[in-house]
mmCIF file of C-alpha atoms in Angstrom:
data_model
loop_
_atom_site.group_PDB
_atom_site.id
_atom_site.type_symbol
_atom_site.label_atom_id
_atom_site.label_comp_id
_atom_site.label_asym_id
_atom_site.label_seq_id
_atom_site.Cartn_x
_atom_site.Cartn_y
_atom_site.Cartn_z
ATOM 1 C CA MET A 22 -17.765 11.959 17.729
ATOM 2 C CA ASN A 23 -19.871 9.488 15.821
ATOM 3 C CA ARG A 24 -17.880 6.696 14.192
ATOM 4 C CA LEU A 25 -19.007 4.172 11.647
ATOM 5 C CA ARG A 26 -18.474 0.831 13.127
ATOM 6 C CA VAL A 27 -17.606 -1.933 10.691
ATOM 7 C CA THR A 28 -18.776 -5.356 11.781
ATOM 8 C CA PRO A 29 -17.466 -8.703 10.462
ATOM 9 C CA GLY A 30 -20.630 -9.332 8.480
ATOM 10 C CA PRO A 31 -20.318 -6.307 6.123
ATOM 11 C CA VAL A 32 -16.593 -6.844 5.783
ATOM 12 C CA LEU A 33 -17.154 -10.425 4.636
ATOM 13 C CA THR A 34 -19.888 -9.285 2.217
ATOM 14 C CA LEU A 35 -17.577 -6.696 0.749
ATOM 15 C CA ALA A 36 -14.807 -9.235 0.350
ATOM 16 C CA ALA A 37 -17.162 -11.667 -1.306
ATOM 17 C CA LEU A 38 -18.390 -9.057 -3.759
ATOM 18 C CA ALA A 39 -14.728 -8.169 -4.561
ATOM 19 C CA VAL A 40 -13.914 -11.875 -5.212
ATOM 20 C CA LEU A 41 -17.044 -12.189 -7.300
ATOM 21 C CA TRP A 42 -16.052 -9.156 -9.429
ATOM 22 C CA LEU A 43 -12.571 -10.486 -9.964
ATOM 23 C CA THR A 44 -13.790 -13.984 -10.849
ATOM 24 C CA THR A 45 -16.529 -12.879 -13.221
ATOM 25 C CA ARG A 46 -14.377 -10.365 -14.991
ATOM 26 C CA ALA A 47 -11.654 -12.884 -15.458
ATOM 27 C CA LEU A 48 -14.241 -15.145 -17.040
ATOM 28 C CA MET A 49 -15.530 -12.350 -19.313
ATOM 29 C CA LEU A 50 -11.970 -11.674 -20.412
ATOM 30 C CA TRP A 51 -11.539 -15.421 -21.191
ATOM 31 C CA LEU A 52 -14.660 -15.353 -23.234
ATOM 32 C CA LEU A 53 -13.323 -12.272 -25.067
ATOM 33 C CA VAL A 54 -10.118 -14.065 -25.980
ATOM 34 C CA HIS A 55 -12.159 -17.047 -27.334
ATOM 35 C CA SER A 56 -14.877 -14.986 -28.904
ATOM 36 C CA GLY A 57 -14.211 -16.574 -32.239
ATOM 37 C CA ALA A 58 -16.189 -19.645 -31.229
ATOM 38 C CA ARG A 59 -19.542 -20.052 -33.168
ATOM 39 C CA LEU A 60 -21.605 -20.050 -30.023
ATOM 40 C CA LEU A 61 -19.988 -16.768 -28.979
ATOM 41 C CA GLY A 62 -20.762 -15.041 -32.251
ATOM 42 C CA GLY A 63 -17.807 -16.078 -34.355
ATOM 43 C CA GLY A 64 -15.915 -12.861 -33.564
ATOM 44 C CA SER A 65 -18.889 -10.555 -34.375
ATOM 45 C CA VAL A 66 -18.869 -9.117 -30.861
ATOM 46 C CA THR A 67 -15.315 -7.985 -30.756
ATOM 47 C CA ARG A 68 -15.230 -6.888 -34.420
ATOM 48 C CA GLU A 69 -16.987 -3.651 -33.492
ATOM 49 C CA VAL A 70 -13.992 -2.492 -31.450
ATOM 50 C CA TRP A 71 -11.015 -3.433 -33.526
ATOM 51 C CA ARG A 72 -12.636 -2.648 -36.849
ATOM 52 C CA LEU A 73 -15.342 0.079 -36.418
ATOM 53 C CA TYR A 74 -14.187 1.896 -33.262
ATOM 54 C CA PHE A 75 -10.607 1.832 -34.473
ATOM 55 C CA HIS A 76 -11.713 3.224 -37.849
ATOM 56 C CA TRP A 77 -13.459 6.171 -36.025
ATOM 57 C CA TYR A 78 -10.472 6.669 -33.892
ATOM 58 C CA GLY A 79 -8.398 7.359 -36.998
ATOM 59 C CA VAL A 80 -10.951 9.856 -38.272
ATOM 60 C CA LEU A 81 -11.240 11.600 -34.868
ATOM 61 C CA ALA A 82 -7.471 11.706 -34.484
ATOM 62 C CA HIS A 83 -7.376 14.029 -37.544
ATOM 63 C CA GLY A 84 -9.719 16.508 -35.933
ATOM 64 C CA SER A 85 -13.062 15.616 -37.510
ATOM 65 C CA PHE A 86 -16.125 13.641 -36.643
ATOM 66 C CA PRO A 87 -17.079 11.022 -39.270
ATOM 67 C CA VAL A 88 -19.057 12.629 -42.114
ATOM 68 C CA HIS A 89 -21.315 10.796 -44.508
ATOM 69 C CA ASP A 90 -20.866 7.618 -42.447
ATOM 70 C CA THR A 91 -24.186 5.896 -41.935
ATOM 71 C CA LEU A 92 -22.766 4.022 -38.892
ATOM 72 C CA TRP A 93 -21.862 7.183 -37.007
ATOM 73 C CA GLN A 94 -25.105 7.895 -35.029
ATOM 74 C CA TYR A 95 -23.621 9.091 -31.726
ATOM 75 C CA PRO A 96 -23.478 12.499 -30.017
ATOM 76 C CA PRO A 97 -20.086 14.275 -30.096
ATOM 77 C CA GLY A 98 -19.098 13.192 -26.596
ATOM 78 C CA ALA A 99 -18.722 9.627 -27.925
ATOM 79 C CA GLY A 100 -15.663 10.877 -29.780
ATOM 80 C CA ALA A 101 -13.865 11.523 -26.490
ATOM 81 C CA VAL A 102 -14.648 7.976 -25.288
ATOM 82 C CA LEU A 103 -13.315 6.490 -28.577
ATOM 83 C CA LEU A 104 -10.128 8.557 -28.469
ATOM 84 C CA ALA A 105 -9.385 7.673 -24.803
ATOM 85 C CA PRO A 106 -7.647 4.329 -25.572
ATOM 86 C CA GLY A 107 -4.941 6.256 -27.395
ATOM 87 C CA LEU A 108 -3.834 7.657 -24.030
ATOM 88 C CA LEU A 109 -2.581 4.263 -22.898
ATOM 89 C CA PRO A 110 0.915 3.634 -24.312
ATOM 90 C CA GLY A 111 2.192 0.152 -25.045
ATOM 91 C CA LEU A 112 -1.178 -1.355 -25.844
ATOM 92 C CA THR A 113 -3.125 -1.981 -29.006
ATOM 93 C CA TYR A 114 -6.341 -0.020 -29.458
ATOM 94 C CA PHE A 115 -8.376 -3.092 -28.657
ATOM 95 C CA GLU A 116 -6.384 -3.836 -25.462
ATOM 96 C CA ALA A 117 -6.558 -0.287 -24.252
ATOM 97 C CA PHE A 118 -10.233 -0.151 -24.955
ATOM 98 C CA VAL A 119 -10.932 -3.237 -22.908
ATOM 99 C CA ALA A 120 -8.579 -2.023 -20.109
ATOM 100 C CA LEU A 121 -10.513 1.325 -19.850
ATOM 101 C CA THR A 122 -13.818 -0.467 -19.965
ATOM 102 C CA LEU A 123 -12.780 -2.735 -17.033
ATOM 103 C CA ALA A 124 -11.596 0.340 -15.123
ATOM 104 C CA LEU A 125 -14.956 2.093 -15.481
ATOM 105 C CA ASP A 126 -16.689 -1.165 -14.559
ATOM 106 C CA ALA A 127 -14.602 -1.367 -11.418
ATOM 107 C CA LEU A 128 -15.330 2.299 -10.604
ATOM 108 C CA THR A 129 -19.053 1.677 -11.001
ATOM 109 C CA ALA A 130 -18.917 -1.389 -8.657
ATOM 110 C CA ALA A 131 -16.848 0.645 -6.140
ATOM 111 C CA ALA A 132 -19.431 3.508 -6.224
ATOM 112 C CA LEU A 133 -22.300 1.090 -5.661
ATOM 113 C CA LEU A 134 -20.395 -0.657 -2.795
ATOM 114 C CA ARG A 135 -19.747 2.740 -1.141
ATOM 115 C CA ALA A 136 -23.359 3.780 -1.485
ATOM 116 C CA GLY A 137 -24.663 0.488 -0.276
ATOM 117 C CA ALA A 138 -22.383 0.330 2.742
ATOM 118 C CA ARG A 139 -23.860 3.469 4.285
ATOM 119 C CA PRO A 140 -26.181 3.081 7.269
ATOM 120 C CA GLY A 141 -29.683 2.134 6.139
ATOM 121 C CA ARG A 142 -28.588 1.246 2.604
ATOM 122 C CA SER A 143 -28.105 -2.094 0.857
ATOM 123 C CA LEU A 144 -25.205 -3.884 -0.876
ATOM 124 C CA LEU A 145 -27.714 -5.579 -3.135
ATOM 125 C CA GLY A 146 -27.176 -2.923 -5.808
ATOM 126 C CA ALA A 147 -23.435 -3.703 -6.011
ATOM 127 C CA ALA A 148 -24.273 -7.437 -6.179
ATOM 128 C CA VAL A 149 -26.681 -6.863 -9.071
ATOM 129 C CA TRP A 150 -24.045 -4.967 -11.066
ATOM 130 C CA THR A 151 -21.237 -7.418 -10.237
ATOM 131 C CA GLY A 152 -23.312 -10.521 -10.931
ATOM 132 C CA GLY A 153 -25.679 -9.163 -13.567
ATOM 133 C CA LEU A 154 -23.186 -7.759 -16.121
ATOM 134 C CA PRO A 155 -21.612 -11.235 -16.792
ATOM 135 C CA LEU A 156 -25.077 -12.461 -17.904
ATOM 136 C CA LEU A 157 -24.258 -10.657 -21.103
ATOM 137 C CA LEU A 158 -21.053 -12.684 -21.457
ATOM 138 C CA HIS A 159 -18.122 -10.741 -23.007
ATOM 139 C CA MET A 160 -20.279 -8.174 -24.902
ATOM 140 C CA PRO A 161 -20.010 -5.419 -22.201
ATOM 141 C CA LEU A 162 -16.208 -5.354 -22.722
ATOM 142 C CA ALA A 163 -16.582 -4.761 -26.415
ATOM 143 C CA ARG A 164 -18.987 -1.788 -26.352
ATOM 144 C CA TYR A 165 -18.645 1.631 -24.855
ATOM 145 C CA ASP A 166 -21.980 1.347 -22.948
ATOM 146 C CA VAL A 167 -20.171 0.537 -19.686
ATOM 147 C CA GLN A 168 -18.611 3.964 -19.803
ATOM 148 C CA VAL A 169 -21.895 5.697 -20.479
ATOM 149 C CA THR A 170 -23.636 3.720 -17.749
ATOM 150 C CA ALA A 171 -20.855 4.620 -15.316
ATOM 151 C CA LEU A 172 -21.641 8.321 -15.837
ATOM 152 C CA ALA A 173 -25.329 7.734 -15.255
ATOM 153 C CA VAL A 174 -24.738 5.721 -12.117
ATOM 154 C CA LEU A 175 -22.292 8.300 -10.740
ATOM 155 C CA SER A 176 -24.717 11.089 -11.557
ATOM 156 C CA LEU A 177 -27.572 9.453 -9.559
ATOM 157 C CA LEU A 178 -25.366 8.591 -6.651
ATOM 158 C CA ALA A 179 -23.827 12.095 -6.514
ATOM 159 C CA SER A 180 -27.097 13.935 -6.851
ATOM 160 C CA ALA A 181 -28.319 13.169 -3.324
ATOM 161 C CA ARG A 182 -25.385 14.956 -1.847
ATOM 162 C CA SER A 183 -24.491 17.360 -4.613
ATOM 163 C CA PRO A 184 -27.079 18.257 -7.234
ATOM 164 C CA ARG A 185 -24.395 20.213 -9.118
ATOM 165 C CA ALA A 186 -22.190 17.157 -9.509
ATOM 166 C CA GLY A 187 -25.174 15.076 -10.466
ATOM 167 C CA GLY A 188 -26.219 17.532 -13.178
ATOM 168 C CA VAL A 189 -22.713 17.779 -14.638
ATOM 169 C CA LEU A 190 -22.249 13.996 -14.726
ATOM 170 C CA GLY A 191 -25.671 13.539 -16.292
ATOM 171 C CA ALA A 192 -24.925 16.133 -18.934
ATOM 172 C CA LEU A 193 -21.580 14.483 -19.817
ATOM 173 C CA GLY A 194 -23.307 11.167 -20.155
ATOM 174 C CA ALA A 195 -25.943 12.667 -22.382
ATOM 175 C CA LEU A 196 -23.196 14.138 -24.657
ATOM 176 C CA VAL A 197 -21.928 10.559 -25.068
ATOM 177 C CA LYS A 198 -25.191 8.732 -25.646
ATOM 178 C CA VAL A 199 -28.246 10.927 -24.977
ATOM 179 C CA TRP A 200 -30.143 8.682 -22.585
ATOM 180 C CA PRO A 201 -28.267 9.629 -19.358
ATOM 181 C CA ALA A 202 -30.185 12.962 -19.489
ATOM 182 C CA LEU A 203 -33.170 10.970 -18.205
ATOM 183 C CA VAL A 204 -31.383 10.263 -14.867
ATOM 184 C CA LEU A 205 -32.175 13.882 -13.938
ATOM 185 C CA LEU A 206 -35.898 13.459 -14.359
ATOM 186 C CA GLY A 207 -36.471 12.407 -10.719
ATOM 187 C CA THR A 208 -34.553 15.093 -8.876
ATOM 188 C CA PRO A 209 -36.590 16.411 -5.963
ATOM 189 C CA ARG A 210 -38.640 19.483 -6.651
ATOM 190 C CA GLY A 211 -37.427 22.964 -5.807
ATOM 191 C CA ARG A 212 -33.844 23.958 -5.371
ATOM 192 C CA PRO A 213 -32.291 20.466 -6.017
ATOM 193 C CA THR A 214 -34.014 20.324 -9.462
ATOM 194 C CA ARG A 215 -33.081 23.895 -10.385
ATOM 195 C CA THR A 216 -29.471 23.337 -9.370
ATOM 196 C CA ALA A 217 -29.065 19.989 -11.105
ATOM 197 C CA TRP A 218 -30.750 21.004 -14.333
ATOM 198 C CA ALA A 219 -28.994 24.335 -14.544
ATOM 199 C CA TRP A 220 -25.550 22.918 -13.951
ATOM 200 C CA GLY A 221 -26.373 20.128 -16.372
ATOM 201 C CA ALA A 222 -27.384 22.588 -19.041
ATOM 202 C CA TRP A 223 -24.242 24.745 -18.572
ATOM 203 C CA ALA A 224 -21.982 21.681 -18.462
ATOM 204 C CA GLY A 225 -23.551 20.333 -21.672
ATOM 205 C CA VAL A 226 -23.260 23.628 -23.537
ATOM 206 C CA ALA A 227 -19.683 24.208 -22.414
ATOM 207 C CA SER A 228 -18.607 20.692 -23.292
ATOM 208 C CA LEU A 229 -20.317 20.880 -26.698
ATOM 209 C CA ALA A 230 -18.549 24.143 -27.360
ATOM 210 C CA VAL A 231 -15.142 22.664 -26.550
ATOM 211 C CA LEU A 232 -15.789 19.697 -28.829
ATOM 212 C CA ALA A 233 -16.979 21.985 -31.597
ATOM 213 C CA ALA A 234 -13.775 24.014 -31.255
ATOM 214 C CA LEU A 235 -11.521 20.968 -31.394
ATOM 215 C CA PHE A 236 -13.321 18.952 -34.097
ATOM 216 C CA THR A 237 -15.158 19.743 -37.252
ATOM 217 C CA HIS A 238 -18.712 18.432 -38.047
ATOM 218 C CA PRO A 239 -19.762 17.741 -34.330
ATOM 219 C CA LEU A 240 -23.402 17.371 -35.329
ATOM 220 C CA SER A 241 -22.949 15.060 -38.261
ATOM 221 C CA PHE A 242 -24.551 12.233 -36.330
ATOM 222 C CA LEU A 243 -27.999 13.879 -36.597
ATOM 223 C CA ARG A 244 -28.268 13.184 -40.350
ATOM 224 C CA GLU A 245 -27.631 9.458 -39.954
ATOM 225 C CA GLN A 246 -29.698 9.045 -36.764
ATOM 226 C CA GLY A 247 -32.774 10.129 -38.462
ATOM 227 C CA GLY A 248 -32.490 7.447 -41.159
ATOM 228 C CA ARG A 249 -32.643 4.527 -38.812
ATOM 229 C CA GLY A 250 -35.322 1.897 -39.382
ATOM 230 C CA VAL A 251 -36.791 -0.924 -37.316
ATOM 231 C CA GLN A 252 -34.133 -3.197 -35.805
ATOM 232 C CA ILE A 253 -35.027 -6.867 -35.653
ATOM 233 C CA GLU A 254 -34.663 -6.954 -31.928
ATOM 234 C CA SER A 255 -37.066 -4.199 -31.185
ATOM 235 C CA LEU A 256 -40.765 -4.753 -30.376
ATOM 236 C CA GLY A 257 -41.704 -3.674 -33.918
ATOM 237 C CA GLY A 258 -39.035 -5.810 -35.479
ATOM 238 C CA THR A 259 -40.281 -8.852 -33.412
ATOM 239 C CA ALA A 260 -43.834 -8.221 -34.637
ATOM 240 C CA LEU A 261 -42.629 -8.042 -38.292
ATOM 241 C CA ASN A 262 -40.558 -11.181 -37.921
ATOM 242 C CA LEU A 263 -43.618 -13.003 -36.664
ATOM 243 C CA ALA A 264 -45.558 -11.606 -39.543
ATOM 244 C CA ARG A 265 -43.158 -13.395 -41.903
ATOM 245 C CA HIS A 266 -44.702 -16.686 -40.783
ATOM 246 C CA PHE A 267 -48.076 -15.440 -41.957
ATOM 247 C CA GLY A 268 -47.182 -14.211 -45.375
ATOM 248 C CA TRP A 269 -45.518 -10.845 -44.875
ATOM 249 C CA PRO A 270 -42.930 -10.514 -47.713
ATOM 250 C CA GLY A 271 -40.337 -8.446 -45.910
ATOM 251 C CA ARG A 272 -36.840 -9.567 -44.736
ATOM 252 C CA ALA A 273 -33.965 -8.534 -42.541
ATOM 253 C CA ARG A 274 -31.053 -6.536 -44.007
ATOM 254 C CA TYR A 275 -27.903 -4.984 -42.604
ATOM 255 C CA GLN A 276 -28.127 -1.214 -42.688
ATOM 256 C CA TYR A 277 -27.251 1.718 -40.451
ATOM 257 C CA GLY A 278 -24.981 -0.593 -38.422
ATOM 258 C CA ALA A 279 -27.760 -3.021 -37.409
ATOM 259 C CA MET A 280 -29.972 -5.787 -38.822
ATOM 260 C CA GLU A 281 -33.186 -4.026 -39.782
ATOM 261 C CA MET A 282 -36.465 -5.057 -41.246
ATOM 262 C CA THR A 283 -37.233 -3.995 -44.833
ATOM 263 C CA GLY A 284 -40.534 -4.376 -46.685
ATOM 264 C CA PRO A 285 -44.109 -3.132 -46.667
ATOM 265 C CA HIS A 286 -45.431 -1.373 -43.635
ATOM 266 C CA VAL A 287 -41.971 -0.974 -41.987
ATOM 267 C CA HIS A 288 -42.301 2.831 -42.092
ATOM 268 C CA ALA A 289 -45.678 2.586 -40.374
ATOM 269 C CA VAL A 290 -44.159 0.411 -37.591
ATOM 270 C CA ALA A 291 -41.336 2.894 -37.185
ATOM 271 C CA THR A 292 -43.825 5.765 -36.875
ATOM 272 C CA ALA A 293 -45.842 3.814 -34.350
ATOM 273 C CA SER A 294 -42.684 3.309 -32.283
ATOM 274 C CA LEU A 295 -41.899 7.076 -32.360
ATOM 275 C CA ALA A 296 -45.554 7.724 -31.288
ATOM 276 C CA LEU A 297 -45.241 5.362 -28.304
ATOM 277 C CA THR A 298 -42.035 7.089 -27.291
ATOM 278 C CA ALA A 299 -43.895 10.413 -27.396
ATOM 279 C CA VAL A 300 -46.706 8.835 -25.226
ATOM 280 C CA SER A 301 -43.987 7.607 -22.763
ATOM 281 C CA PHE A 302 -42.562 11.096 -22.514
ATOM 282 C CA GLY A 303 -46.038 12.438 -21.871
ATOM 283 C CA LEU A 304 -46.646 9.882 -19.043
ATOM 284 C CA LEU A 305 -43.304 10.796 -17.434
ATOM 285 C CA VAL A 306 -44.115 14.447 -17.611
ATOM 286 C CA LEU A 307 -47.567 13.729 -16.093
ATOM 287 C CA TRP A 308 -45.898 11.723 -13.275
ATOM 288 C CA ARG A 309 -43.545 14.605 -12.562
ATOM 289 C CA VAL A 310 -46.473 17.043 -12.304
ATOM 290 C CA ARG A 311 -48.591 14.790 -10.137
ATOM 291 C CA ALA A 312 -45.899 13.395 -7.827
ATOM 292 C CA ARG A 313 -46.242 14.530 -4.246
ATOM 293 C CA ARG A 314 -43.849 12.376 -2.176
ATOM 294 C CA TRP A 315 -40.130 11.920 -2.618
ATOM 295 C CA SER A 316 -37.959 9.346 -0.829
ATOM 296 C CA GLU A 317 -34.270 8.772 -1.201
ATOM 297 C CA ALA A 318 -35.101 6.097 -3.800
ATOM 298 C CA THR A 319 -37.445 8.246 -5.949
ATOM 299 C CA PRO A 320 -34.689 9.733 -8.253
ATOM 300 C CA TYR A 321 -33.300 6.279 -8.805
ATOM 301 C CA ASP A 322 -36.652 4.708 -9.515
ATOM 302 C CA ALA A 323 -37.678 7.484 -11.858
ATOM 303 C CA ALA A 324 -34.456 7.150 -13.871
ATOM 304 C CA LEU A 325 -34.964 3.379 -14.293
ATOM 305 C CA SER A 326 -38.552 3.811 -15.256
ATOM 306 C CA ALA A 327 -37.834 6.478 -17.767
ATOM 307 C CA VAL A 328 -34.991 4.594 -19.455
ATOM 308 C CA LEU A 329 -37.180 1.366 -19.597
ATOM 309 C CA LEU A 330 -40.054 3.237 -21.228
ATOM 310 C CA PHE A 331 -37.802 4.774 -23.853
ATOM 311 C CA THR A 332 -36.024 1.455 -24.414
ATOM 312 C CA VAL A 333 -39.122 -0.686 -25.077
ATOM 313 C CA THR A 334 -40.724 1.946 -27.406
ATOM 314 C CA SER A 335 -37.497 2.414 -29.377
ATOM 315 C CA ARG A 336 -37.020 1.395 -32.969
ATOM 316 C CA VAL A 337 -33.732 -0.123 -31.799
ATOM 317 C CA ILE A 338 -33.157 -2.410 -28.807
ATOM 318 C CA SER A 339 -29.571 -3.410 -29.195
ATOM 319 C CA PRO A 340 -28.122 -6.085 -26.748
ATOM 320 C CA GLN A 341 -25.929 -3.438 -25.080
ATOM 321 C CA TYR A 342 -29.000 -1.554 -23.905
ATOM 322 C CA MET A 343 -29.288 -4.143 -21.216
ATOM 323 C CA ILE A 344 -26.065 -2.733 -19.681
ATOM 324 C CA TRP A 345 -27.909 0.595 -19.043
ATOM 325 C CA LEU A 346 -30.828 -1.213 -17.362
ATOM 326 C CA ILE A 347 -28.630 -3.378 -15.132
ATOM 327 C CA GLY A 348 -26.707 -0.256 -13.988
ATOM 328 C CA LEU A 349 -29.823 1.676 -13.175
ATOM 329 C CA ALA A 350 -31.476 -1.232 -11.441
ATOM 330 C CA ALA A 351 -28.338 -1.611 -9.373
ATOM 331 C CA VAL A 352 -28.551 2.025 -8.252
ATOM 332 C CA CYS A 353 -32.202 1.486 -7.238
ATOM 333 C CA LEU A 354 -31.303 -1.489 -5.130
ATOM 334 C CA THR A 355 -28.785 0.436 -3.113
ATOM 335 C CA SER A 356 -31.810 1.948 -1.293
ATOM 336 C CA ARG A 357 -34.014 -0.025 0.950
ATOM 337 C CA HIS A 358 -36.925 2.236 -0.056
ATOM 338 C CA THR A 359 -36.952 1.404 -3.695
ATOM 339 C CA GLY A 360 -40.077 -0.208 -5.265
ATOM 340 C CA GLN A 361 -38.163 -1.623 -8.173
ATOM 341 C CA ARG A 362 -36.886 -4.962 -6.811
ATOM 342 C CA PRO A 363 -39.235 -7.105 -8.960
ATOM 343 C CA VAL A 364 -38.399 -4.915 -11.940
ATOM 344 C CA ALA A 365 -34.708 -5.692 -11.310
ATOM 345 C CA VAL A 366 -35.493 -9.390 -11.394
ATOM 346 C CA LEU A 367 -37.250 -9.039 -14.751
ATOM 347 C CA ILE A 368 -34.310 -7.053 -16.158
ATOM 348 C CA LEU A 369 -31.840 -9.823 -15.130
ATOM 349 C CA LEU A 370 -34.023 -12.463 -16.741
ATOM 350 C CA ALA A 371 -34.306 -10.394 -19.890
ATOM 351 C CA SER A 372 -30.512 -9.938 -19.904
ATOM 352 C CA ALA A 373 -30.032 -13.673 -19.823
ATOM 353 C CA LEU A 374 -32.473 -14.165 -22.685
ATOM 354 C CA SER A 375 -30.857 -11.406 -24.580
ATOM 355 C CA THR A 376 -27.500 -13.260 -24.555
ATOM 356 C CA VAL A 377 -29.207 -16.384 -25.863
ATOM 357 C CA ALA A 378 -30.520 -14.369 -28.774
ATOM 358 C CA TYR A 379 -27.231 -12.518 -29.304
ATOM 359 C CA PRO A 380 -24.677 -13.714 -29.889
ATOM 360 C CA MET A 381 -25.541 -17.385 -29.296
ATOM 361 C CA TYR A 382 -28.523 -17.810 -31.721
ATOM 362 C CA TYR A 383 -28.522 -14.602 -33.624
ATOM 363 C CA ARG A 384 -28.879 -16.357 -36.915
ATOM 364 C CA GLU A 385 -32.229 -17.756 -35.789
ATOM 365 C CA VAL A 386 -33.373 -14.166 -35.068
ATOM 366 C CA ILE A 387 -32.152 -12.842 -38.356
ATOM 367 C CA ASP A 388 -33.806 -15.689 -40.288
ATOM 368 C CA GLY A 389 -37.069 -15.081 -38.371
ATOM 369 C CA SER A 390 -37.360 -18.782 -37.359
ATOM 370 C CA TRP A 391 -39.928 -19.786 -34.804
ATOM 371 C CA ALA A 392 -37.190 -20.280 -32.292
ATOM 372 C CA GLY A 393 -35.683 -16.821 -33.019
ATOM 373 C CA CYS A 394 -39.190 -15.183 -32.843
ATOM 374 C CA LEU A 395 -40.035 -16.905 -29.556
ATOM 375 C CA LEU A 396 -36.682 -15.817 -28.106
ATOM 376 C CA MET A 397 -37.215 -12.180 -28.896
ATOM 377 C CA LEU A 398 -40.933 -12.379 -27.931
ATOM 378 C CA SER A 399 -39.897 -13.612 -24.534
ATOM 379 C CA ARG A 400 -37.082 -11.113 -24.066
ATOM 380 C CA ASN A 401 -39.193 -8.150 -25.219
ATOM 381 C CA GLY A 402 -42.167 -9.405 -23.261
ATOM 382 C CA LEU A 403 -40.060 -9.357 -20.047
ATOM 383 C CA LEU A 404 -38.835 -5.783 -20.854
ATOM 384 C CA THR A 405 -42.341 -4.521 -21.576
ATOM 385 C CA ALA A 406 -43.599 -6.051 -18.341
ATOM 386 C CA ALA A 407 -40.688 -4.497 -16.558
ATOM 387 C CA ALA A 408 -41.402 -1.025 -17.999
ATOM 388 C CA VAL A 409 -45.084 -1.156 -17.163
ATOM 389 C CA LEU A 410 -44.460 -2.469 -13.600
ATOM 390 C CA SER A 411 -41.703 0.080 -13.014
ATOM 391 C CA PHE A 412 -43.855 3.002 -13.975
ATOM 392 C CA VAL A 413 -46.880 1.812 -12.029
ATOM 393 C CA ARG A 414 -44.733 1.310 -8.871
ATOM 394 C CA LEU A 415 -43.103 4.671 -9.401
ATOM 395 C CA TRP A 416 -46.474 6.423 -9.693
ATOM 396 C CA ARG A 417 -47.865 4.760 -6.623
ATOM 397 C CA SER A 418 -44.807 5.396 -4.539
ATOM 398 C CA THR A 419 -45.046 9.132 -5.037
ATOM 399 C CA ARG A 420 -48.785 9.565 -4.519
ATOM 400 C CA PRO A 421 -49.913 10.725 -0.985
ATOM 401 C CA PRO A 422 -51.708 8.108 1.176
ATOM 402 C CA THR A 423 -55.522 8.329 0.874
ATOM 403 C CA GLY A 424 -57.016 10.759 3.332
ATOM 404 C CA LYS A 425 -53.665 12.176 4.547
ATOM 405 C CA PRO A 426 -52.438 15.765 3.975
ATOM 406 C CA VAL A 427 -49.308 16.254 1.919
ATOM 407 C CA PRO A 428 -46.481 18.019 3.815
ATOM 408 C CA ARG A 429 -45.290 21.231 2.172
ATOM 409 C CA THR A 430 -41.641 20.822 3.077
ATOM 410 C CA GLN A 431 -39.127 20.579 0.285
ATOM 411 C CA PRO A 432 -36.228 18.048 0.406
ATOM 412 C CA ARG A 433 -32.785 19.579 0.652
ATOM 413 C CA PRO A 434 -29.426 18.276 -0.771
ATOM 414 C CA GLY A 435 -28.372 15.426 1.532
ATOM 415 C CA PHE A 436 -32.033 14.356 1.981
ATOM 416 C CA ASP A 437 -30.870 10.736 1.855
ATOM 417 C CA ARG A 438 -29.585 11.180 5.367
ATOM 418 C CA LEU A 439 -32.891 12.199 6.768
ATOM 419 C CA PRO A 440 -35.548 9.941 8.285
ATOM 420 C CA GLU A 441 -38.194 8.747 5.780
ATOM 421 C CA ARG A 442 -40.974 10.854 7.197
ATOM 422 C CA ALA A 443 -38.998 14.035 6.321
ATOM 423 C CA LEU A 444 -38.530 13.064 2.684
ATOM 424 C CA SER A 445 -41.975 14.331 1.409
ATOM 425 C CA ALA A 446 -42.190 17.084 -1.159
ATOM 426 C CA SER A 447 -45.060 19.134 -2.208
#
């Protein structure tokens, strides 16, 4: 019988990562308690939970999704996440929300540790999640994006062994915040894709039906989502903020739950962003059609590349979007075959700059000062470079070597345990 031998080296590494997680999360909690400090946003980071999320909790508890609420722009699965803190007795809503967020954070770290500890894998992914999330200070504990990212990470890690589980988890994530549907883009051709996508579709439809039966107005978010403009932290918003220094008369205003640009040509910038998103989707479809080789890392790399492309072309690049990218980069780095290592470095650098912009110097960004513009130009420049580099590396990694025939074998569930030469797909 083959047994997995545990050597002192990996044990020490696992212990070091556990200590790092405990230390950094304790620091994040300390920052959360002292979030009223001016440099930490003056309480603006935590206000979203105890004021906005708690308000929605009250509405949802009465059996309805928020209606005619311009701030409610989330799919119906978000309601289940916002109701979950009510299941923890003896805690305030804020305390329960943070406790559940930490629990999902720990679950994500444990899943990455387990995946990285397998033979031929790497613990670097767990290290990126554990050490990368604190770059965003206490903000991850005051948003529900950790919960969404956990579903996406678990979907990717489960797909290699069980496409059914991967599809279900991806669908549940998509019901909470749409983007986790992209993690199923890179599933290997043939039966794994059919299984993952079919189970994802059925799980999504069944879950939506349950939510529609339990709550009224489950699709009310669509009306408000369509009205969103250009957020000041997006690429378009950064360009408009720079234009203010050259005579553009617009300004930033709070609407639809974010600081957005208002003034001439904003609609044109928003339309351009949507067009770029459509182009990104077309590029991903083209990659899927032209791809010829799959390795164990290809589904992970495809997920990161897709989410990066949709993020940088979005009209909204909120600070919490960095949580998604850190999580997906961490999954990529559990595989030694990934081509996304330099992309992960760019994402970590962008995360650090994002924290400087929000919450530390957000007033500079809102006012459109040179300092604020340069901050956002640097952050968004790193994200754009990461998106381009990620897609180029994904494209190249799945093209057959010049002059060599492409094997016609299809990968099977569990292909991550096969040698690399057996991972090709026609």
